[in-house]
JSON list of C-alpha atoms and ligand atoms in Angstrom, two decimals:
[
{"chain": "A", "resi": 1, "resn": "MET", "atom": "CA", "xyz": [-26.33, -11.74, -10.03]},
{"chain": "A", "resi": 2, "resn": "ARG", "atom": "CA", "xyz": [-28.55, -8.85, -8.84]},
{"chain": "A", "resi": 3, "resn": "LEU", "atom": "CA", "xyz": [-27.72, -5.55, -10.52]},
{"chain": "A", "resi": 4, "resn": "ASP", "atom": "CA", "xyz": [-27.05, -3.70, -7.24]},
{"chain": "A", "resi": 5, "resn": "LYS", "atom": "CA", "xyz": [-24.69, -6.42, -5.99]},
{"chain": "A", "resi": 6, "resn": "TYR", "atom": "CA", "xyz": [-22.96, -6.57, -9.37]},
{"chain": "A", "resi": 7, "resn": "LEU", "atom": "CA", "xyz": [-22.19, -2.84, -9.28]},
{"chain": "A", "resi": 8, "resn": "ALA", "atom": "CA", "xyz": [-21.18, -2.97, -5.61]},
{"chain": "A", "resi": 9, "resn": "ASP", "atom": "CA", "xyz": [-18.78, -5.86, -6.28]},
{"chain": "A", "resi": 10, "resn": "ALA", "atom": "CA", "xyz": [-17.35, -3.93, -9.23]},
{"chain": "A", "resi": 11, "resn": "GLY", "atom": "CA", "xyz": [-16.55, -1.07, -6.84]},
{"chain": "A", "resi": 12, "resn": "TYR", "atom": "CA", "xyz": [-19.16, 1.53, -7.82]},
{"chain": "A", "resi": 13, "resn": "GLY", "atom": "CA", "xyz": [-20.36, 2.23, -4.29]},
{"chain": "A", "resi": 14, "resn": "THR", "atom": "CA", "xyz": [-22.58, 0.90, -1.55]},
{"chain": "A", "resi": 15, "resn": "ARG", "atom": "CA", "xyz": [-25.93, -0.68, -2.43]},
{"chain": "A", "resi": 16, "resn": "LYS", "atom": "CA", "xyz": [-27.64, 2.51, -1.24]},
{"chain": "A", "resi": 17, "resn": "GLU", "atom": "CA", "xyz": [-25.47, 4.71, -3.46]},
{"chain": "A", "resi": 18, "resn": "ILE", "atom": "CA", "xyz": [-26.07, 2.40, -6.38]},
{"chain": "A", "resi": 19, "resn": "LYS", "atom": "CA", "xyz": [-29.84, 2.57, -5.90]},
{"chain": "A", "resi": 20, "resn": "ASN", "atom": "CA", "xyz": [-29.53, 6.34, -6.31]},
{"chain": "A", "resi": 21, "resn": "TYR", "atom": "CA", "xyz": [-27.34, 6.00, -9.40]},
{"chain": "A", "resi": 22, "resn": "ILE", "atom": "CA", "xyz": [-29.98, 3.74, -10.95]},
{"chain": "A", "resi": 23, "resn": "LYS", "atom": "CA", "xyz": [-32.75, 6.21, -10.03]},
{"chain": "A", "resi": 24, "resn": "ASN", "atom": "CA", "xyz": [-30.71, 9.07, -11.55]},
{"chain": "A", "resi": 25, "resn": "GLY", "atom": "CA", "xyz": [-30.31, 7.28, -14.87]},
{"chain": "A", "resi": 26, "resn": "ARG", "atom": "CA", "xyz": [-26.57, 6.63, -14.69]},
{"chain": "A", "resi": 27, "resn": "VAL", "atom": "CA", "xyz": [-26.98, 2.87, -15.14]},
{"chain": "A", "resi": 28, "resn": "SER", "atom": "CA", "xyz": [-28.21, 1.15, -18.29]},
{"chain": "A", "resi": 29, "resn": "ILE", "atom": "CA", "xyz": [-28.50, -2.41, -19.54]},
{"chain": "A", "resi": 30, "resn": "LEU", "atom": "CA", "xyz": [-27.12, -3.38, -22.96]},
{"chain": "A", "resi": 31, "resn": "ASP", "atom": "CA", "xyz": [-30.30, -5.20, -24.07]},
{"chain": "A", "resi": 32, "resn": "GLY", "atom": "CA", "xyz": [-32.44, -2.11, -23.33]},
{"chain": "A", "resi": 33, "resn": "ARG", "atom": "CA", "xyz": [-34.25, -3.45, -20.24]},
{"chain": "A", "resi": 34, "resn": "ASP", "atom": "CA", "xyz": [-35.07, -0.84, -17.60]},
{"chain": "A", "resi": 35, "resn": "PRO", "atom": "CA", "xyz": [-32.51, -1.11, -14.79]},
{"chain": "A", "resi": 36, "resn": "ARG", "atom": "CA", "xyz": [-33.83, -2.11, -11.36]},
{"chain": "A", "resi": 37, "resn": "PRO", "atom": "CA", "xyz": [-31.64, -2.95, -8.32]},
{"chain": "A", "resi": 38, "resn": "GLU", "atom": "CA", "xyz": [-33.00, -6.49, -7.96]},
{"chain": "A", "resi": 39, "resn": "MET", "atom": "CA", "xyz": [-32.93, -7.49, -11.63]},
{"chain": "A", "resi": 40, "resn": "HIS", "atom": "CA", "xyz": [-30.62, -10.29, -12.76]},
{"chain": "A", "resi": 41, "resn": "VAL", "atom": "CA", "xyz": [-27.63, -9.35, -14.92]},
{"chain": "A", "resi": 42, "resn": "GLU", "atom": "CA", "xyz": [-24.64, -11.20, -16.38]},
{"chain": "A", "resi": 43, "resn": "ASN", "atom": "CA", "xyz": [-21.06, -9.97, -16.53]},
{"chain": "A", "resi": 44, "resn": "GLY", "atom": "CA", "xyz": [-20.78, -7.49, -19.42]},
{"chain": "A", "resi": 45, "resn": "ASP", "atom": "CA", "xyz": [-24.52, -6.54, -19.52]},
{"chain": "A", "resi": 46, "resn": "VAL", "atom": "CA", "xyz": [-24.18, -3.26, -17.65]},
{"chain": "A", "resi": 47, "resn": "LEU", "atom": "CA", "xyz": [-23.13, 0.29, -18.53]},
{"chain": "A", "resi": 48, "resn": "PHE", "atom": "CA", "xyz": [-22.36, 3.01, -15.98]},
{"chain": "A", "resi": 49, "resn": "ASP", "atom": "CA", "xyz": [-22.33, 6.54, -17.43]},
{"chain": "A", "resi": 50, "resn": "ASN", "atom": "CA", "xyz": [-22.36, 4.74, -20.79]},
{"chain": "A", "resi": 51, "resn": "ALA", "atom": "CA", "xyz": [-19.10, 2.90, -20.05]},
{"chain": "A", "resi": 52, "resn": "PRO", "atom": "CA", "xyz": [-19.06, -0.90, -19.75]},
{"chain": "A", "resi": 53, "resn": "VAL", "atom": "CA", "xyz": [-18.80, -2.33, -16.24]},
{"chain": "A", "resi": 54, "resn": "SER", "atom": "CA", "xyz": [-16.87, -5.54, -15.95]},
{"chain": "A", "resi": 55, "resn": "LEU", "atom": "CA", "xyz": [-16.61, -7.57, -12.82]},
{"chain": "A", "resi": 56, "resn": "GLU", "atom": "CA", "xyz": [-13.02, -8.42, -12.32]},
{"chain": "A", "resi": 57, "resn": "THR", "atom": "CA", "xyz": [-11.99, -11.86, -11.39]},
{"chain": "A", "resi": 58, "resn": "GLY", "atom": "CA", "xyz": [-8.32, -11.84, -10.35]},
{"chain": "A", "resi": 59, "resn": "PHE", "atom": "CA", "xyz": [-6.70, -10.01, -7.47]},
{"chain": "A", "resi": 60, "resn": "LYS", "atom": "CA", "xyz": [-6.91, -6.32, -6.63]},
{"chain": "A", "resi": 61, "resn": "TYR", "atom": "CA", "xyz": [-3.80, -4.18, -6.16]},
{"chain": "A", "resi": 62, "resn": "TYR", "atom": "CA", "xyz": [-3.87, -0.61, -4.83]},
{"chain": "A", "resi": 63, "resn": "VAL", "atom": "CA", "xyz": [-1.09, 1.81, -3.98]},
{"chain": "A", "resi": 64, "resn": "LEU", "atom": "CA", "xyz": [-1.49, 4.35, -1.20]},
{"chain": "A", "resi": 65, "resn": "ASN", "atom": "CA", "xyz": [0.79, 7.28, -0.41]},
{"chain": "A", "resi": 66, "resn": "LYS", "atom": "CA", "xyz": [0.43, 6.99, 3.35]},
{"chain": "A", "resi": 67, "resn": "PRO", "atom": "CA", "xyz": [0.39, 10.22, 5.32]},
{"chain": "A", "resi": 68, "resn": "SER", "atom": "CA", "xyz": [1.65, 10.53, 8.87]},
{"chain": "A", "resi": 69, "resn": "GLY", "atom": "CA", "xyz": [-1.00, 10.14, 11.60]},
{"chain": "A", "resi": 70, "resn": "VAL", "atom": "CA", "xyz": [-2.82, 7.00, 10.42]},
{"chain": "A", "resi": 71, "resn": "ILE", "atom": "CA", "xyz": [-2.06, 3.49, 11.59]},
{"chain": "A", "resi": 72, "resn": "THR", "atom": "CA", "xyz": [-1.47, 0.48, 9.35]},
{"chain": "A", "resi": 73, "resn": "ALA", "atom": "CA", "xyz": [-4.30, -1.83, 10.39]},
{"chain": "A", "resi": 74, "resn": "THR", "atom": "CA", "xyz": [-7.51, -3.08, 8.82]},
{"chain": "A", "resi": 75, "resn": "HIS", "atom": "CA", "xyz": [-9.61, -1.66, 11.67]},
{"chain": "A", "resi": 76, "resn": "ASP", "atom": "CA", "xyz": [-9.16, 0.05, 15.01]},
{"chain": "A", "resi": 77, "resn": "ASN", "atom": "CA", "xyz": [-11.65, 1.32, 17.55]},
{"chain": "A", "resi": 78, "resn": "ARG", "atom": "CA", "xyz": [-9.76, 4.50, 18.39]},
{"chain": "A", "resi": 79, "resn": "GLU", "atom": "CA", "xyz": [-7.30, 5.44, 15.67]},
{"chain": "A", "resi": 80, "resn": "LYS", "atom": "CA", "xyz": [-7.78, 6.32, 12.02]},
{"chain": "A", "resi": 81, "resn": "THR", "atom": "CA", "xyz": [-6.44, 3.50, 9.84]},
{"chain": "A", "resi": 82, "resn": "VAL", "atom": "CA", "xyz": [-5.11, 3.35, 6.29]},
{"chain": "A", "resi": 83, "resn": "MET", "atom": "CA", "xyz": [-8.37, 1.59, 5.35]},
{"chain": "A", "resi": 84, "resn": "ASP", "atom": "CA", "xyz": [-10.29, 4.77, 6.28]},
{"chain": "A", "resi": 85, "resn": "LEU", "atom": "CA", "xyz": [-8.43, 6.54, 3.45]},
{"chain": "A", "resi": 86, "resn": "LEU", "atom": "CA", "xyz": [-9.87, 4.13, 0.84]},
{"chain": "A", "resi": 87, "resn": "GLU", "atom": "CA", "xyz": [-13.36, 4.36, -0.62]},
{"chain": "A", "resi": 88, "resn": "PRO", "atom": "CA", "xyz": [-15.66, 1.96, 1.27]},
{"chain": "A", "resi": 89, "resn": "ALA", "atom": "CA", "xyz": [-16.59, 0.06, -1.89]},
{"chain": "A", "resi": 90, "resn": "ILE", "atom": "CA", "xyz": [-13.04, -1.11, -2.58]},
{"chain": "A", "resi": 91, "resn": "ARG", "atom": "CA", "xyz": [-11.99, -2.05, 0.95]},
{"chain": "A", "resi": 92, "resn": "LYS", "atom": "CA", "xyz": [-13.42, -5.55, 0.89]},
{"chain": "A", "resi": 93, "resn": "GLY", "atom": "CA", "xyz": [-10.71, -8.22, 1.13]},
{"chain": "A", "resi": 94, "resn": "LEU", "atom": "CA", "xyz": [-7.80, -5.79, 0.92]},
{"chain": "A", "resi": 95, "resn": "ALA", "atom": "CA", "xyz": [-4.98, -5.83, 3.44]},
{"chain": "A", "resi": 96, "resn": "PRO", "atom": "CA", "xyz": [-1.81, -3.75, 3.67]},
{"chain": "A", "resi": 97, "resn": "VAL", "atom": "CA", "xyz": [1.46, -5.36, 2.59]},
{"chain": "A", "resi": 98, "resn": "GLY", "atom": "CA", "xyz": [3.59, -4.83, 5.66]},
{"chain": "A", "resi": 99, "resn": "ARG", "atom": "CA", "xyz": [3.29, -2.21, 8.34]},
{"chain": "A", "resi": 100, "resn": "LEU", "atom": "CA", "xyz": [4.39, 1.39, 8.41]},
{"chain": "A", "resi": 101, "resn": "ASP", "atom": "CA", "xyz": [4.48, 3.20, 11.75]},
{"chain": "A", "resi": 102, "resn": "LYS", "atom": "CA", "xyz": [1.90, 5.87, 12.48]},
{"chain": "A", "resi": 103, "resn": "ASP", "atom": "CA", "xyz": [4.44, 8.63, 11.78]},
{"chain": "A", "resi": 104, "resn": "THR", "atom": "CA", "xyz": [5.95, 6.97, 8.67]},
{"chain": "A", "resi": 105, "resn": "GLU", "atom": "CA", "xyz": [4.85, 8.18, 5.26]},
{"chain": "A", "resi": 106, "resn": "GLY", "atom": "CA", "xyz": [5.02, 6.84, 1.74]},
{"chain": "A", "resi": 107, "resn": "LEU", "atom": "CA", "xyz": [4.51, 3.67, -0.25]},
{"chain": "A", "resi": 108, "resn": "LEU", "atom": "CA", "xyz": [1.94, 1.20, 1.00]},
{"chain": "A", "resi": 109, "resn": "VAL", "atom": "CA", "xyz": [0.54, -1.51, -1.26]},
{"chain": "A", "resi": 110, "resn": "LEU", "atom": "CA", "xyz": [-2.87, -3.00, -0.42]},
{"chain": "A", "resi": 111, "resn": "THR", "atom": "CA", "xyz": [-3.99, -6.25, -1.99]},
{"chain": "A", "resi": 112, "resn": "ASP", "atom": "CA", "xyz": [-6.01, -9.43, -1.53]},
{"chain": "A", "resi": 113, "resn": "ASP", "atom": "CA", "xyz": [-3.20, -11.47, -3.12]},
{"chain": "A", "resi": 114, "resn": "GLY", "atom": "CA", "xyz": [-1.96, -13.31, -0.02]},
{"chain": "A", "resi": 115, "resn": "GLN", "atom": "CA", "xyz": [0.74, -15.23, -1.83]},
{"chain": "A", "resi": 116, "resn": "LEU", "atom": "CA", "xyz": [2.34, -12.08, -3.19]},
{"chain": "A", "resi": 117, "resn": "THR", "atom": "CA", "xyz": [2.09, -10.44, 0.24]},
{"chain": "A", "resi": 118, "resn": "HIS", "atom": "CA", "xyz": [3.96, -13.35, 1.75]},
{"chain": "A", "resi": 119, "resn": "ARG", "atom": "CA", "xyz": [6.65, -13.27, -0.94]},
{"chain": "A", "resi": 120, "resn": "LEU", "atom": "CA", "xyz": [7.19, -9.53, -0.58]},
{"chain": "A", "resi": 121, "resn": "LEU", "atom": "CA", "xyz": [7.52, -9.68, 3.19]},
{"chain": "A", "resi": 122, "resn": "SER", "atom": "CA", "xyz": [9.43, -12.89, 3.81]},
{"chain": "A", "resi": 123, "resn": "PRO", "atom": "CA", "xyz": [13.17, -12.17, 4.32]},
{"chain": "A", "resi": 124, "resn": "LYS", "atom": "CA", "xyz": [13.81, -15.47, 2.50]},
{"chain": "A", "resi": 125, "resn": "HIS", "atom": "CA", "xyz": [12.73, -13.86, -0.76]},
{"chain": "A", "resi": 126, "resn": "HIS", "atom": "CA", "xyz": [15.05, -10.91, -0.34]},
{"chain": "A", "resi": 127, "resn": "VAL", "atom": "CA", "xyz": [12.74, -8.15, -1.61]},
{"chain": "A", "resi": 128, "resn": "TRP", "atom": "CA", "xyz": [14.39, -4.80, -0.82]},
{"chain": "A", "resi": 129, "resn": "LYS", "atom": "CA", "xyz": [12.34, -2.10, 0.89]},
{"chain": "A", "resi": 130, "resn": "THR", "atom": "CA", "xyz": [13.83, 1.34, 0.38]},
{"chain": "A", "resi": 131, "resn": "TYR", "atom": "CA", "xyz": [13.36, 4.19, 2.85]},
{"chain": "A", "resi": 132, "resn": "TYR", "atom": "CA", "xyz": [14.34, 7.83, 2.82]},
{"chain": "A", "resi": 133, "resn": "ILE", "atom": "CA", "xyz": [15.34, 9.10, 6.26]},
{"chain": "A", "resi": 134, "resn": "LYS", "atom": "CA", "xyz": [16.31, 12.27, 8.03]},
{"chain": "A", "resi": 135, "resn": "THR", "atom": "CA", "xyz": [18.28, 12.03, 11.24]},
{"chain": "A", "resi": 136, "resn": "ASP", "atom": "CA", "xyz": [18.99, 14.31, 14.18]},
{"chain": "A", "resi": 137, "resn": "MET", "atom": "CA", "xyz": [22.75, 14.00, 13.73]},
{"chain": "A", "resi": 138, "resn": "PRO", "atom": "CA", "xyz": [25.07, 13.40, 10.75]},
{"chain": "A", "resi": 139, "resn": "LEU", "atom": "CA", "xyz": [25.45, 9.81, 9.62]},
{"chain": "A", "resi": 140, "resn": "GLU", "atom": "CA", "xyz": [28.98, 8.50, 9.18]},
{"chain": "A", "resi": 141, "resn": "GLU", "atom": "CA", "xyz": [30.86, 6.07, 6.93]},
{"chain": "A", "resi": 142, "resn": "ARG", "atom": "CA", "xyz": [31.23, 3.62, 9.84]},
{"chain": "A", "resi": 143, "resn": "ASP", "atom": "CA", "xyz": [27.41, 3.48, 10.07]},
{"chain": "A", "resi": 144, "resn": "CYS", "atom": "CA", "xyz": [27.37, 2.23, 6.44]},
{"chain": "A", "resi": 145, "resn": "GLU", "atom": "CA", "xyz": [29.83, -0.52, 7.41]},
{"chain": "A", "resi": 146, "resn": "TYR", "atom": "CA", "xyz": [27.69, -1.48, 10.41]},
{"chain": "A", "resi": 147, "resn": "PHE", "atom": "CA", "xyz": [24.69, -1.76, 8.08]},
{"chain": "A", "resi": 148, "resn": "ARG", "atom": "CA", "xyz": [26.67, -3.99, 5.71]},
{"chain": "A", "resi": 149, "resn": "ASP", "atom": "CA", "xyz": [27.78, -6.26, 8.56]},
{"chain": "A", "resi": 150, "resn": "GLY", "atom": "CA", "xyz": [24.35, -6.58, 10.19]},
{"chain": "A", "resi": 151, "resn": "VAL", "atom": "CA", "xyz": [23.18, -4.14, 12.87]},
{"chain": "A", "resi": 152, "resn": "ASP", "atom": "CA", "xyz": [22.46, -5.53, 16.33]},
{"chain": "A", "resi": 153, "resn": "ILE", "atom": "CA", "xyz": [19.12, -4.08, 17.44]},
{"chain": "A", "resi": 154, "resn": "GLY", "atom": "CA", "xyz": [18.79, -6.29, 20.50]},
{"chain": "A", "resi": 155, "resn": "ASP", "atom": "CA", "xyz": [16.80, -9.12, 18.91]},
{"chain": "A", "resi": 156, "resn": "ASP", "atom": "CA", "xyz": [17.89, -12.78, 19.03]},
{"chain": "A", "resi": 157, "resn": "LYS", "atom": "CA", "xyz": [19.84, -12.27, 15.83]},
{"chain": "A", "resi": 158, "resn": "PRO", "atom": "CA", "xyz": [21.42, -9.19, 14.25]},
{"chain": "A", "resi": 159, "resn": "CYS", "atom": "CA", "xyz": [19.71, -7.72, 11.20]},
{"chain": "A", "resi": 160, "resn": "LEU", "atom": "CA", "xyz": [20.53, -9.13, 7.79]},
{"chain": "A", "resi": 161, "resn": "PRO", "atom": "CA", "xyz": [23.05, -7.07, 5.81]},
{"chain": "A", "resi": 162, "resn": "ALA", "atom": "CA", "xyz": [21.46, -3.82, 4.68]},
{"chain": "A", "resi": 163, "resn": "GLU", "atom": "CA", "xyz": [22.49, -0.71, 2.77]},
{"chain": "A", "resi": 164, "resn": "LEU", "atom": "CA", "xyz": [22.89, 2.83, 4.03]},
{"chain": "A", "resi": 165, "resn": "ARG", "atom": "CA", "xyz": [23.58, 5.47, 1.38]},
{"chain": "A", "resi": 166, "resn": "ILE", "atom": "CA", "xyz": [24.30, 8.86, 2.92]},
{"chain": "A", "resi": 167, "resn": "TYR", "atom": "CA", "xyz": [23.29, 11.93, 0.90]},
{"chain": "A", "resi": 168, "resn": "ASP", "atom": "CA", "xyz": [25.40, 15.08, 0.47]},
{"chain": "A", "resi": 169, "resn": "ASN", "atom": "CA", "xyz": [23.60, 16.38, 3.52]},
{"chain": "A", "resi": 170, "resn": "PRO", "atom": "CA", "xyz": [24.79, 13.74, 6.05]},
{"chain": "A", "resi": 171, "resn": "CYS", "atom": "CA", "xyz": [21.54, 14.01, 8.03]},
{"chain": "A", "resi": 172, "resn": "GLU", "atom": "CA", "xyz": [19.72, 12.46, 5.05]},
{"chain": "A", "resi": 173, "resn": "ALA", "atom": "CA", "xyz": [20.08, 8.97, 3.63]},
{"chain": "A", "resi": 174, "resn": "GLU", "atom": "CA", "xyz": [18.49, 6.06, 1.82]},
{"chain": "A", "resi": 175, "resn": "ILE", "atom": "CA", "xyz": [18.23, 2.73, 3.56]},
{"chain": "A", "resi": 176, "resn": "ARG", "atom": "CA", "xyz": [17.54, -0.64, 1.93]},
{"chain": "A", "resi": 177, "resn": "ILE", "atom": "CA", "xyz": [16.45, -3.58, 4.07]},
{"chain": "A", "resi": 178, "resn": "CYS", "atom": "CA", "xyz": [14.97, -6.94, 3.15]},
{"chain": "A", "resi": 179, "resn": "GLU", "atom": "CA", "xyz": [13.30, -7.68, 6.48]},
{"chain": "A", "resi": 180, "resn": "GLY", "atom": "CA", "xyz": [10.39, -6.05, 8.27]},
{"chain": "A", "resi": 181, "resn": "ARG", "atom": "CA", "xyz": [11.13, -6.19, 11.96]},
{"chain": "A", "resi": 182, "resn": "PHE", "atom": "CA", "xyz": [9.22, -3.99, 14.42]},
{"chain": "A", "resi": 183, "resn": "HIS", "atom": "CA", "xyz": [10.42, -0.35, 14.07]},
{"chain": "A", "resi": 184, "resn": "GLN", "atom": "CA", "xyz": [13.41, -1.77, 12.23]},
{"chain": "A", "resi": 185, "resn": "VAL", "atom": "CA", "xyz": [14.79, 1.35, 10.55]},
{"chain": "A", "resi": 186, "resn": "LYS", "atom": "CA", "xyz": [14.41, 3.49, 13.66]},
{"chain": "A", "resi": 187, "resn": "ARG", "atom": "CA", "xyz": [16.10, 0.83, 15.78]},
{"chain": "A", "resi": 188, "resn": "MET", "atom": "CA", "xyz": [18.97, 0.39, 13.30]},
{"chain": "A", "resi": 189, "resn": "ILE", "atom": "CA", "xyz": [19.63, 4.11, 13.32]},
{"chain": "A", "resi": 190, "resn": "ALA", "atom": "CA", "xyz": [19.33, 4.19, 17.13]},
{"chain": "A", "resi": 191, "resn": "ALA", "atom": "CA", "xyz": [21.97, 1.43, 17.24]},
{"chain": "A", "resi": 192, "resn": "CYS", "atom": "CA", "xyz": [24.27, 3.89, 15.39]},
{"chain": "A", "resi": 193, "resn": "GLY", "atom": "CA", "xyz": [23.63, 6.48, 18.13]},
{"chain": "A", "resi": 194, "resn": "LYS", "atom": "CA", "xyz": [21.31, 8.71, 16.05]},
{"chain": "A", "resi": 195, "resn": "GLU", "atom": "CA", "xyz": [17.60, 9.27, 15.88]},
{"chain": "A", "resi": 196, "resn": "VAL", "atom": "CA", "xyz": [15.25, 9.10, 12.88]},
{"chain": "A", "resi": 197, "resn": "ILE", "atom": "CA", "xyz": [13.28, 12.35, 12.70]},
{"chain": "A", "resi": 198, "resn": "TYR", "atom": "CA", "xyz": [11.54, 11.61, 9.38]},
{"chain": "A", "resi": 199, "resn": "LEU", "atom": "CA", "xyz": [10.86, 8.31, 7.62]},
{"chain": "A", "resi": 200, "resn": "GLU", "atom": "CA", "xyz": [9.31, 7.62, 4.24]},
{"chain": "A", "resi": 201, "resn": "ARG", "atom": "CA", "xyz": [9.12, 4.37, 2.28]},
{"chain": "A", "resi": 202, "resn": "ILE", "atom": "CA", "xyz": [9.96, 5.09, -1.33]},
{"chain": "A", "resi": 203, "resn": "ALA", "atom": "CA", "xyz": [10.17, 1.65, -2.94]},
{"chain": "A", "resi": 204, "resn": "MET", "atom": "CA", "xyz": [9.36, -2.01, -2.58]},
{"chain": "A", "resi": 205, "resn": "GLY", "atom": "CA", "xyz": [11.48, -4.17, -4.87]},
{"chain": "A", "resi": 206, "resn": "GLU", "atom": "CA", "xyz": [11.56, -2.37, -8.21]},
{"chain": "A", "resi": 207, "resn": "PHE", "atom": "CA", "xyz": [8.26, -0.59, -7.58]},
{"chain": "A", "resi": 208, "resn": "THR", "atom": "CA", "xyz": [8.77, 3.02, -6.54]},
{"chain": "A", "resi": 209, "resn": "LEU", "atom": "CA", "xyz": [6.17, 5.35, -5.06]},
{"chain": "A", "resi": 210, "resn": "PRO", "atom": "CA", "xyz": [4.46, 6.95, -8.10]},
{"chain": "A", "resi": 211, "resn": "LYS", "atom": "CA", "xyz": [5.39, 10.63, -8.42]},
{"chain": "A", "resi": 212, "resn": "ASP", "atom": "CA", "xyz": [1.83, 11.61, -9.41]},
{"chain": "A", "resi": 213, "resn": "LEU", "atom": "CA", "xyz": [0.29, 10.17, -6.25]},
{"chain": "A", "resi": 214, "resn": "GLU", "atom": "CA", "xyz": [-0.29, 12.84, -3.64]},
{"chain": "A", "resi": 215, "resn": "ARG", "atom": "CA", "xyz": [0.18, 12.19, 0.06]},
{"chain": "A", "resi": 216, "resn": "GLY", "atom": "CA", "xyz": [-3.03, 10.63, 1.41]},
{"chain": "A", "resi": 217, "resn": "SER", "atom": "CA", "xyz": [-4.18, 9.51, -2.06]},
{"chain": "A", "resi": 218, "resn": "PHE", "atom": "CA", "xyz": [-4.54, 6.02, -3.42]},
{"chain": "A", "resi": 219, "resn": "ARG", "atom": "CA", "xyz": [-5.24, 4.45, -6.78]},
{"chain": "A", "resi": 220, "resn": "ARG", "atom": "CA", "xyz": [-5.47, 1.14, -8.47]},
{"chain": "A", "resi": 221, "resn": "MET", "atom": "CA", "xyz": [-2.07, -0.11, -9.67]},
{"chain": "A", "resi": 222, "resn": "THR", "atom": "CA", "xyz": [-1.56, -0.48, -13.40]},
{"chain": "A", "resi": 223, "resn": "GLU", "atom": "CA", "xyz": [-0.69, -3.89, -14.84]},
{"chain": "A", "resi": 224, "resn": "GLU", "atom": "CA", "xyz": [2.89, -2.71, -15.45]},
{"chain": "A", "resi": 225, "resn": "GLU", "atom": "CA", "xyz": [3.18, -1.61, -11.82]},
{"chain": "A", "resi": 226, "resn": "VAL", "atom": "CA", "xyz": [1.91, -4.98, -10.59]},
{"chain": "A", "resi": 227, "resn": "GLU", "atom": "CA", "xyz": [4.43, -6.78, -12.82]},
{"chain": "A", "resi": 228, "resn": "CYS", "atom": "CA", "xyz": [7.16, -4.49, -11.50]},
{"chain": "A", "resi": 229, "resn": "LEU", "atom": "CA", "xyz": [6.13, -5.23, -7.90]},
{"chain": "A", "resi": 230, "resn": "LYS", "atom": "CA", "xyz": [6.13, -8.97, -8.57]},
{"chain": "A", "resi": 231, "resn": "GLY", "atom": "CA", "xyz": [9.73, -8.64, -9.86]},
{"chain": "B", "resi": 301, "resn": "LIG", "atom": "N1", "xyz": [11.03, 0.85, 9.99]},
{"chain": "B", "resi": 301, "resn": "LIG", "atom": "C1", "xyz": [10.53, 1.64, 10.97]},
{"chain": "B", "resi": 301, "resn": "LIG", "atom": "O1", "xyz": [11.20, 1.88, 11.97]},
{"chain": "B", "resi": 301, "resn": "LIG", "atom": "N2", "xyz": [9.31, 2.14, 10.82]},
{"chain": "B", "resi": 301, "resn": "LIG", "atom": "C2", "xyz": [8.54, 1.93, 9.71]},
{"chain": "B", "resi": 301, "resn": "LIG", "atom": "O2", "xyz": [7.42, 2.44, 9.62]},
{"chain": "B", "resi": 301, "resn": "LIG", "atom": "C3", "xyz": [9.08, 1.13, 8.70]},
{"chain": "B", "resi": 301, "resn": "LIG", "atom": "C4", "xyz": [10.32, 0.60, 8.86]}
]
């Protein structure tokens, strides 16, 4: 493969950026040949800043701490999307796992592993999504019962049984659902006569939003995190 394509596929930047890196001496070839963008290289031949570059086979998994104000879509002509928060070189092939509303914050996984995406989202597979909410009015014990029984949000069928755990401050709670209907959490809370004023996803299955990941930041998931997500 050409050196510039190899580095681009490995996520080091656009072809133009890579040309500059080569010119600035940041790229070297193990066998001592002078690096040129069009030269042919094999996997494992290349060093970037003296560190080996390996082209990954396998799927890519990223975690984003979504801020409010961006939409969950791969592209949009008017609005800023979650993809705009990622570096251009890593966007290729990635898609968000499920949708968070524009004003929802928190855990968003992006991957090119379609099978895993399907398994995480399909209600059949019962993967819990956990949300932290704030409401305009205190939540009550009877709301927890309604969640357990299946809230009617006006769709053909009521929601599957879900969990509502009210915090000491009754205007705060954690919600666990295993479906992903349109505006589901907000509609469930509306069906209890209250309004969601803040919504954050904090976990998907056993995988919780990493504490070190700032709002608006993303990073590659570690192998342990991917295993945890796969359950
Ligand atoms: N439920 C909602 O209402 N909004 C989200 O963004 C996610 C779940």
